[in-house]
Amino acid sequence: MGFNYKMGRMHSWGKGISRRCLPYKKTAPNWIQMSVQDLSDQICKLAKKGMTPSQIGVLLRDSNGIPQVDYITGSKIGRILRKNGLAPKIPEDLYHLIKKAVAIRKHLERNNKDKDSKFRLILVESRIHRLARYYRLSERLPANWKYQSSTASALIS
């Protein structure tokens, strides 16, 4: 399914004009001597060690001088991991939002009068629901997957 869904700013006043500035030229730099197969194997090896896709990208950038994996391989780190069956069960951005919601809930158990944290928890959980809907529609999560705050701590452990 060719589903293209763009997410906007939800809980801030920003107009959303700032973004990262990647080079226009989308070819591999000439200082990279690594082949596509070697790079894919290294990505899989790092994923088997338990690294997330963003950690893999940072490590490849800092240690091997690889600016963007998709300039060399033609596909991003997450797609390489999915193709090899090594992708995490929950996408990384959704995982970190769930982790943040669990931390806020834990804080609210100790400080139940903290009104601002209650409000922020509502905002974080609405982001979780929106992102989960996107991942269900793009078939990166099962169609019956649902976020429940009672079982959220088991998802991130």
Rosetta silent file (secondary structure, phi, psi, omega in degrees, C-alpha in Angstrom):
SEQUENCE: MGFNYKMGRMHSWGKGISRRCLPYKKTAPNWIQMSVQDLSDQICKLAKKGMTPSQIGVLLRDSNGIPQVDYITGSKIGRILRKNGLAPKIPEDLYHLIKKAVAIRKHLERNNKDKDSKFRLILVESRIHRLARYYRLSERLPANWKYQSSTASALIS
SCORE:     score description
SCORE:     0.000 S_00000001
   1 L     0.000  126.234 -179.312    0.000    0.000    0.000 S_00000001
   2 L   -84.200   68.066 -174.573    1.511    3.348   -1.015 S_00000001
   3 L   -91.486  118.962  179.518    0.512    5.129    2.178 S_00000001
   4 L  -120.002  110.321 -174.156    2.172    8.512    2.647 S_00000001
   5 L  -127.157  120.110 -179.932    1.235   10.206    5.904 S_00000001
   6 L   -99.496  134.620  178.875    2.965   13.337    7.184 S_00000001
   7 L   -97.459  141.886 -179.953    2.912   14.159   10.879 S_00000001
   8 L  -110.020 -179.607  176.415    2.681   17.754   12.080 S_00000001
   9 L   -70.672  133.249 -178.380    3.440   19.600   15.288 S_00000001
  10 L  -102.761  -52.010 -167.527    0.966   18.633   17.947 S_00000001
  11 L  -123.422   45.435  174.860    1.687   20.329   21.230 S_00000001
  12 L  -150.805  170.475 -177.033    3.764   23.418   20.537 S_00000001
  13 L   -89.352   -3.971 -172.491    3.412   26.813   18.938 S_00000001
  14 L   -62.675  146.729  177.274    6.069   26.169   16.286 S_00000001
  15 L   -86.133  -12.446  174.297    5.342   26.656   12.605 S_00000001
  16 L    78.160   34.209 -179.396    7.657   23.778   11.714 S_00000001
  17 L   -93.505  -20.829  179.818   10.000   25.507    9.251 S_00000001
  18 L   -78.971  136.797  177.392   13.282   24.391   10.859 S_00000001
  19 L  -157.124  167.496  179.444   14.661   21.090    9.680 S_00000001
  20 L   -69.539  154.496 -173.906   17.940   19.340    9.150 S_00000001
  21 L  -117.206   91.148  178.420   19.876   20.345    6.085 S_00000001
  22 L   -84.958  152.845  178.281   21.173   17.323    4.186 S_00000001
  23 L   -62.087  148.794 -179.604   23.305   17.751    1.068 S_00000001
  24 L   -67.731  -35.770 -178.692   21.446   17.865   -2.221 S_00000001
  25 L   -73.983  117.920 -174.727   23.759   15.265   -3.735 S_00000001
  26 L  -104.189   37.601  176.218   22.454   11.865   -2.641 S_00000001
  27 L  -110.001  162.469 -178.570   25.418    9.743   -3.719 S_00000001
  28 L   -68.743  137.706  176.772   28.014    8.100   -1.512 S_00000001
  29 L   -63.111  155.578 -174.440   31.028   10.295   -0.677 S_00000001
  30 L   -76.084  -11.618  179.286   34.267    9.291   -2.363 S_00000001
  31 L   -82.430   -8.189 -178.746   36.093    8.605    0.935 S_00000001
  32 L   -86.532  120.872 -178.689   33.860    5.614    1.714 S_00000001
  33 L  -105.545    3.460 -175.163   35.499    2.357    0.622 S_00000001
  34 L   -83.892  138.700  178.386   32.906    0.013    2.170 S_00000001
  35 L   -81.426  167.404 -179.458   30.695   -2.090   -0.096 S_00000001
  36 H   -62.946  -43.610 -177.795   26.925   -2.322    0.254 S_00000001
  37 H   -66.501  -40.452  178.747   27.090   -5.927    1.487 S_00000001
  38 H   -63.872  -41.133  179.659   29.784   -5.141    4.086 S_00000001
  39 H   -66.116  -42.592  178.115   27.767   -2.209    5.408 S_00000001
  40 H   -62.983  -41.067  178.488   24.573   -4.288    5.617 S_00000001
  41 H   -64.202  -39.990  179.303   26.452   -7.047    7.451 S_00000001
  42 H   -66.978  -38.732  177.233   27.902   -4.545    9.906 S_00000001
  43 H   -62.107  -44.703  179.487   24.446   -3.051   10.551 S_00000001
  44 H   -64.826  -39.151  179.511   23.032   -6.526   11.233 S_00000001
  45 H   -64.174  -41.338  178.512   25.954   -7.379   13.523 S_00000001
  46 H   -68.540  -34.713  178.166   25.407   -4.205   15.555 S_00000001
  47 H   -68.154  -35.466  177.996   21.664   -4.892   15.764 S_00000001
  48 H   -67.193  -24.435  175.816   22.356   -8.387   17.096 S_00000001
  49 L   -75.610  -10.878  177.558   24.400   -6.766   19.878 S_00000001
  50 L   104.747   14.087 -179.568   21.201   -4.952   20.923 S_00000001
  51 L   -83.907  146.932  176.942   21.733   -1.512   19.402 S_00000001
  52 L   -82.482  163.325  179.673   18.811    0.563   18.149 S_00000001
  53 H   -57.046  -38.081  179.658   18.763    1.934   14.583 S_00000001
  54 H   -70.840  -35.645  176.232   19.677    5.455   15.748 S_00000001
  55 H   -65.615  -37.854  177.423   22.562    4.138   17.849 S_00000001
  56 H   -63.317  -44.079  179.666   23.791    2.190   14.821 S_00000001
  57 H   -62.665  -41.189  178.994   23.638    5.343   12.688 S_00000001
  58 H   -65.820  -42.429  179.882   25.565    7.394   15.249 S_00000001
  59 H   -64.753  -43.116  178.554   28.226    4.686   15.586 S_00000001
  60 H   -64.984  -38.059  178.731   28.647    4.369   11.822 S_00000001
  61 H   -66.223  -45.696 -173.253   28.874    8.155   11.488 S_00000001
  62 H   -79.265  -37.433 -174.623   31.409    8.617   14.288 S_00000001
  63 H   -94.353  -35.357 -175.410   33.640    5.564   13.831 S_00000001
  64 H  -107.188   -7.536  179.749   33.454    4.831   10.075 S_00000001
  65 L    72.160   29.782  179.733   32.714    8.269    8.658 S_00000001
  66 L   -95.865  110.253 -175.071   29.481    7.167    6.973 S_00000001
  67 L   -71.229  -48.473 -179.850   27.204   10.237    6.809 S_00000001
  68 L  -138.965  124.403 -178.027   23.985    8.582    5.567 S_00000001
  69 H   -65.345  -37.374 -175.463   23.501    4.833    5.172 S_00000001
  70 H   -71.349  -16.205  173.548   20.822    5.217    2.503 S_00000001
  71 H   -69.432  -30.460 -176.886   23.238    7.117    0.227 S_00000001
  72 H   -91.967  -49.333 -173.960   25.382    3.974    0.060 S_00000001
  73 H   -89.432  -23.085 -175.729   22.894    1.109    0.357 S_00000001
  74 L    89.402   -6.267  176.032   19.816    2.744   -1.128 S_00000001
  75 L  -141.600  154.828 -174.792   17.738    1.890    1.939 S_00000001
  76 L   -78.488  169.940 -176.308   17.657    3.145    5.506 S_00000001
  77 H   -61.289  -44.212 -179.518   18.880    1.292    8.588 S_00000001
  78 H   -61.557  -38.407  178.784   15.370    0.351    9.732 S_00000001
  79 H   -69.732  -37.047  176.328   14.512   -1.126    6.342 S_00000001
  80 H   -62.821  -42.971  179.817   17.745   -3.135    6.280 S_00000001
  81 H   -66.558  -39.850  178.128   16.924   -4.505    9.728 S_00000001
  82 H   -64.651  -38.859 -179.933   13.337   -5.329    8.711 S_00000001
  83 H   -64.256  -33.576 -179.437   14.558   -7.136    5.599 S_00000001
  84 L   -94.952    4.610  177.656   16.868   -9.286    7.742 S_00000001
  85 L    74.098   24.592 -177.601   14.264   -9.853   10.481 S_00000001
  86 L  -112.555    5.368 -177.733   16.174   -7.858   13.106 S_00000001
  87 L   -69.441  147.074  176.460   13.887   -4.835   13.455 S_00000001
  88 L   -65.229  153.051 -177.981   12.509   -4.103   16.928 S_00000001
  89 L   -65.779  -37.556  176.592    8.911   -5.174   17.568 S_00000001
  90 L  -109.035  130.348  178.061    7.916   -1.607   18.482 S_00000001
  91 L   -57.204  151.180 -169.210    9.367    1.221   16.339 S_00000001
  92 H   -61.940  -42.065 -178.897   11.992    3.269   18.124 S_00000001
  93 H   -67.343  -38.152  176.723   10.160    6.598   18.338 S_00000001
  94 H   -66.887  -38.787  178.011    7.032    4.916   19.704 S_00000001
  95 H   -58.946  -44.901 -177.994    9.177    2.982   22.195 S_00000001
  96 H   -70.797  -32.825  174.759   10.690    6.197   23.573 S_00000001
  97 H   -66.246  -40.992  178.050    7.282    7.869   23.879 S_00000001
  98 H   -64.459  -39.943  178.363    5.972    4.854   25.830 S_00000001
  99 H   -62.250  -40.227  178.425    9.080    4.972   28.021 S_00000001
 100 H   -66.138  -41.357  179.587    8.430    8.672   28.728 S_00000001
 101 H   -64.709  -39.128  178.137    4.772    7.983   29.595 S_00000001
 102 H   -64.947  -39.840  178.619    5.787    5.205   32.003 S_00000001
 103 H   -65.245  -39.811  179.014    8.284    7.558   33.700 S_00000001
 104 H   -66.664  -41.164  177.581    5.625   10.270   34.068 S_00000001
 105 H   -61.823  -40.877  178.551    3.162    7.741   35.544 S_00000001
 106 H   -63.316  -40.203  176.828    5.803    6.579   38.005 S_00000001
 107 H   -63.611  -39.594 -178.359    6.402   10.219   38.992 S_00000001
 108 H   -70.979  -23.311  175.509    2.651   10.762   39.421 S_00000001
 109 H   -65.701  -36.668  179.390    2.398    7.803   41.794 S_00000001
 110 H   -84.621  -32.912 -175.862    4.736    9.644   44.171 S_00000001
 111 L  -125.672   74.886 -171.680    3.492   13.171   43.401 S_00000001
 112 L   -75.312   -7.978  177.926   -0.193   12.849   42.661 S_00000001
 113 L   -94.373    2.094 -178.053   -0.884   16.599   43.015 S_00000001
 114 L   -75.265   93.519 -175.010    1.468   17.520   40.179 S_00000001
 115 H   -67.809  -36.718 -178.740   -1.065   18.999   37.764 S_00000001
 116 H   -64.881  -39.895  178.643    1.480   19.909   35.090 S_00000001
 117 H   -67.218  -34.916  176.156    2.736   16.319   34.872 S_00000001
 118 H   -62.449  -41.936  179.015   -0.842   15.073   34.554 S_00000001
 119 H   -65.546  -44.563  179.485   -1.347   17.455   31.651 S_00000001
 120 H   -64.185  -34.363  176.735    1.959   16.438   30.014 S_00000001
 121 H   -62.866  -40.223  177.374    1.021   12.773   30.394 S_00000001
 122 H   -61.636  -42.429  179.647   -2.175   13.431   28.451 S_00000001
 123 H   -65.336  -43.503 -179.635   -0.135   15.090   25.682 S_00000001
 124 H   -64.733  -42.075 -178.764    2.421   12.267   25.536 S_00000001
 125 H   -69.933  -30.548  175.631   -0.276    9.612   25.443 S_00000001
 126 H   -69.044  -35.347  173.844   -2.127   11.410   22.660 S_00000001
 127 H   -64.144  -38.737  177.930    1.138   11.401   20.685 S_00000001
 128 H   -61.963  -45.591 -178.799    1.451    7.672   21.373 S_00000001
 129 H   -64.072  -40.138  179.908   -2.077    7.039   20.073 S_00000001
 130 H   -67.140  -44.253 -179.548   -1.475    9.107   16.927 S_00000001
 131 H   -67.302  -37.543  177.712    1.854    7.430   16.174 S_00000001
 132 H   -65.064  -37.757  176.719    0.381    3.978   16.831 S_00000001
 133 H   -62.790  -42.249  177.616   -2.431    4.737   14.384 S_00000001
 134 H   -61.496  -45.078 -178.320    0.149    5.711   11.759 S_00000001
 135 H   -70.375  -30.819  175.050    2.167    2.526   12.329 S_00000001
 136 H   -67.758  -41.544 -179.795   -0.956    0.349   12.196 S_00000001
 137 H   -69.098  -33.785  178.460   -1.981    1.926    8.881 S_00000001
 138 L   -88.834    7.548  173.455    1.516    1.544    7.428 S_00000001
 139 L    61.861   32.801  172.500    1.532   -2.084    8.692 S_00000001
 140 L   -96.119  -11.736  170.549    4.593   -1.741   10.916 S_00000001
 141 L  -124.472  152.104  176.632    2.440   -2.705   13.912 S_00000001
 142 L   -60.760  152.643 -176.124   -0.241   -5.415   13.951 S_00000001
 143 L   -64.254  -24.536 -178.603   -3.749   -4.167   13.159 S_00000001
 144 L   -99.387    9.342  179.790   -4.987   -5.105   16.640 S_00000001
 145 L   -69.919  134.548 -179.524   -2.096   -3.435   18.559 S_00000001
 146 L  -143.178  137.305  176.760   -3.329   -0.983   21.155 S_00000001
 147 L   -79.091  128.367  174.219   -1.520    1.113   23.758 S_00000001
 148 L  -129.838  128.834 -175.930   -2.710    0.480   27.296 S_00000001
 149 L   -65.789  -26.094 -179.134   -1.158    2.352   30.187 S_00000001
 150 L   -70.258  -30.697 -178.521   -1.587   -0.629   32.503 S_00000001
 151 L  -106.797    7.656 -174.907    0.631   -2.877   30.359 S_00000001
 152 H   -65.848  -36.520 -178.601    2.991   -0.177   29.057 S_00000001
 153 H   -66.355  -27.565  176.905    5.780   -0.922   31.513 S_00000001
 154 H   -73.771  -26.874  179.485    5.896   -4.511   30.259 S_00000001
 155 H   -69.652  -33.081 -175.088    6.343   -3.246   26.672 S_00000001
 156 H   -96.908   -3.897 -179.343    9.535   -1.332   27.465 S_00000001
 157 L   -85.801    0.000    0.000   11.207   -3.832   29.762 S_00000001
